[in-house]
mmCIF file of C-alpha atoms and ligand atoms in Angstrom:
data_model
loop_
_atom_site.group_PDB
_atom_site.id
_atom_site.type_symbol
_atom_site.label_atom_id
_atom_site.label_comp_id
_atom_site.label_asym_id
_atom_site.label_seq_id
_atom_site.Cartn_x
_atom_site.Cartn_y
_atom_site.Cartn_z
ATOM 1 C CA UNK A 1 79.180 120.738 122.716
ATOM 2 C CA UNK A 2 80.722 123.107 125.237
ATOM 3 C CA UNK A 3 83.217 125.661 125.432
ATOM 4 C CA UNK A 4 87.233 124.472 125.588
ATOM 5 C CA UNK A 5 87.445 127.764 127.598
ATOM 6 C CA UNK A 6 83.958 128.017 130.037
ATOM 7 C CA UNK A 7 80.912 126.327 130.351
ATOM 8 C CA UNK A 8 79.209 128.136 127.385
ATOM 9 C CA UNK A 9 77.566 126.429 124.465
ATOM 10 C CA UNK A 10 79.602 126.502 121.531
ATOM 11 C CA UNK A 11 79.413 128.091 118.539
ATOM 12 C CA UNK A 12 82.508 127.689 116.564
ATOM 13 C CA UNK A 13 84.297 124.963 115.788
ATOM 14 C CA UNK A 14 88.550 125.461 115.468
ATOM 15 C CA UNK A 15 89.436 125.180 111.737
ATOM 16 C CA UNK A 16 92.680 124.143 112.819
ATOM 17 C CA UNK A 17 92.206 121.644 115.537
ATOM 18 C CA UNK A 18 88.047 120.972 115.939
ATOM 19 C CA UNK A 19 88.377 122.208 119.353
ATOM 20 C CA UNK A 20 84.338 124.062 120.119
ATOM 21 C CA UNK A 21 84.594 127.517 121.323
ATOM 22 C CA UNK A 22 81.723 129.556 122.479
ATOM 23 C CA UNK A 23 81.209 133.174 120.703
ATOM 24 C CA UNK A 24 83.053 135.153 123.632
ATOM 25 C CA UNK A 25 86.599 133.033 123.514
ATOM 26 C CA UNK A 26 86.116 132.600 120.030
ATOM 27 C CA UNK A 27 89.224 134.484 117.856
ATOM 28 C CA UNK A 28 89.908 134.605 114.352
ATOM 29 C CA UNK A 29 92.237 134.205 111.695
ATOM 30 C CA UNK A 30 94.105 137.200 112.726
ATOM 31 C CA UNK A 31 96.942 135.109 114.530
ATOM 32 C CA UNK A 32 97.755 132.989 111.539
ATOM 33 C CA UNK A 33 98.084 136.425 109.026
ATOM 34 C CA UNK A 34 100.440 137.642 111.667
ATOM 35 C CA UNK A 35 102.373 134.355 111.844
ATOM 36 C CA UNK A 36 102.912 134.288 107.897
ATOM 37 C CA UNK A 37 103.775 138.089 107.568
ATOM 38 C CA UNK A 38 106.708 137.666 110.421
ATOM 39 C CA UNK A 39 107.733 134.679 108.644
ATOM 40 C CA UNK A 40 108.081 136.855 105.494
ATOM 41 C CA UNK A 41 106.161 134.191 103.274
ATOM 42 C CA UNK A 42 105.202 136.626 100.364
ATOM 43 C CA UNK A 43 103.357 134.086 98.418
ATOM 44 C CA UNK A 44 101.130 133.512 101.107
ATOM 45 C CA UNK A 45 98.452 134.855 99.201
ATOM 46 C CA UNK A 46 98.510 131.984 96.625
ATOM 47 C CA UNK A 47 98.650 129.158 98.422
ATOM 48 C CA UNK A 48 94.902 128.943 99.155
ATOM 49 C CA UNK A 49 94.875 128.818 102.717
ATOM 50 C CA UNK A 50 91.813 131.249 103.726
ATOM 51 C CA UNK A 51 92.450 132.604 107.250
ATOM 52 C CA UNK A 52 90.799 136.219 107.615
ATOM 53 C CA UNK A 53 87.650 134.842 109.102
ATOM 54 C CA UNK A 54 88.825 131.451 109.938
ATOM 55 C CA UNK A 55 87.363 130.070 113.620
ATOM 56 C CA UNK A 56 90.146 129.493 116.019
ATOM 57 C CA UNK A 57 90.090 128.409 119.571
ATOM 58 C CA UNK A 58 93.313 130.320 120.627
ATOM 59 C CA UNK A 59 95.116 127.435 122.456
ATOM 60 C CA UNK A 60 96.822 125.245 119.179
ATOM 61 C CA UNK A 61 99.076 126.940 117.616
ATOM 62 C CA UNK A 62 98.297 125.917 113.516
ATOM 63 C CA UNK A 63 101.496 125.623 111.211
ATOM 64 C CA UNK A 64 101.482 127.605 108.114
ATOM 65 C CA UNK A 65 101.724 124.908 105.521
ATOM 66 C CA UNK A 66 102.896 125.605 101.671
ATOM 67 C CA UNK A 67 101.204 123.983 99.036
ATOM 68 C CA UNK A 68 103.476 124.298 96.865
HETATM 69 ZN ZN1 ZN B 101 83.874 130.184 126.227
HETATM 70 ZN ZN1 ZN B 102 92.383 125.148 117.743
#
């Protein structure tokens, strides 16, 4: 599987949309923390949704979804 980005081998897969990513365009779960905090959803924490290393491609743009 290649790179959505280059022509590099992937080595990631997107958690949020399966999209491959190679190591060098590959970002984390940084973007959907931010997302949540701006949002000011303080009971982010409990719904379950594990982001801080999550794999993602840095083209979809994942929804923060409540679970409860
Ligand atoms: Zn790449
Ligand atoms: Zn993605």
């Amino acid at each position: 599987m290649k790179c959505i980005h280059c022509e590099e081998e992937a080595q990631a897969v997107c958690q949020f949309c399966g999209r491959a990513v190679c190591k060098k365009h590959l970002s984390t779960g940084r973007f959907v923390s931010g997302f949540t905090s701006v949002g000011g959803v303080l009971s982010f924490t409990n719904n379950g949704v594990s982001v801080d290393d999550a794999v993602w491609c840095g083209l979809c743009h994942p929804e923060y979804r409540r679970t409860v």
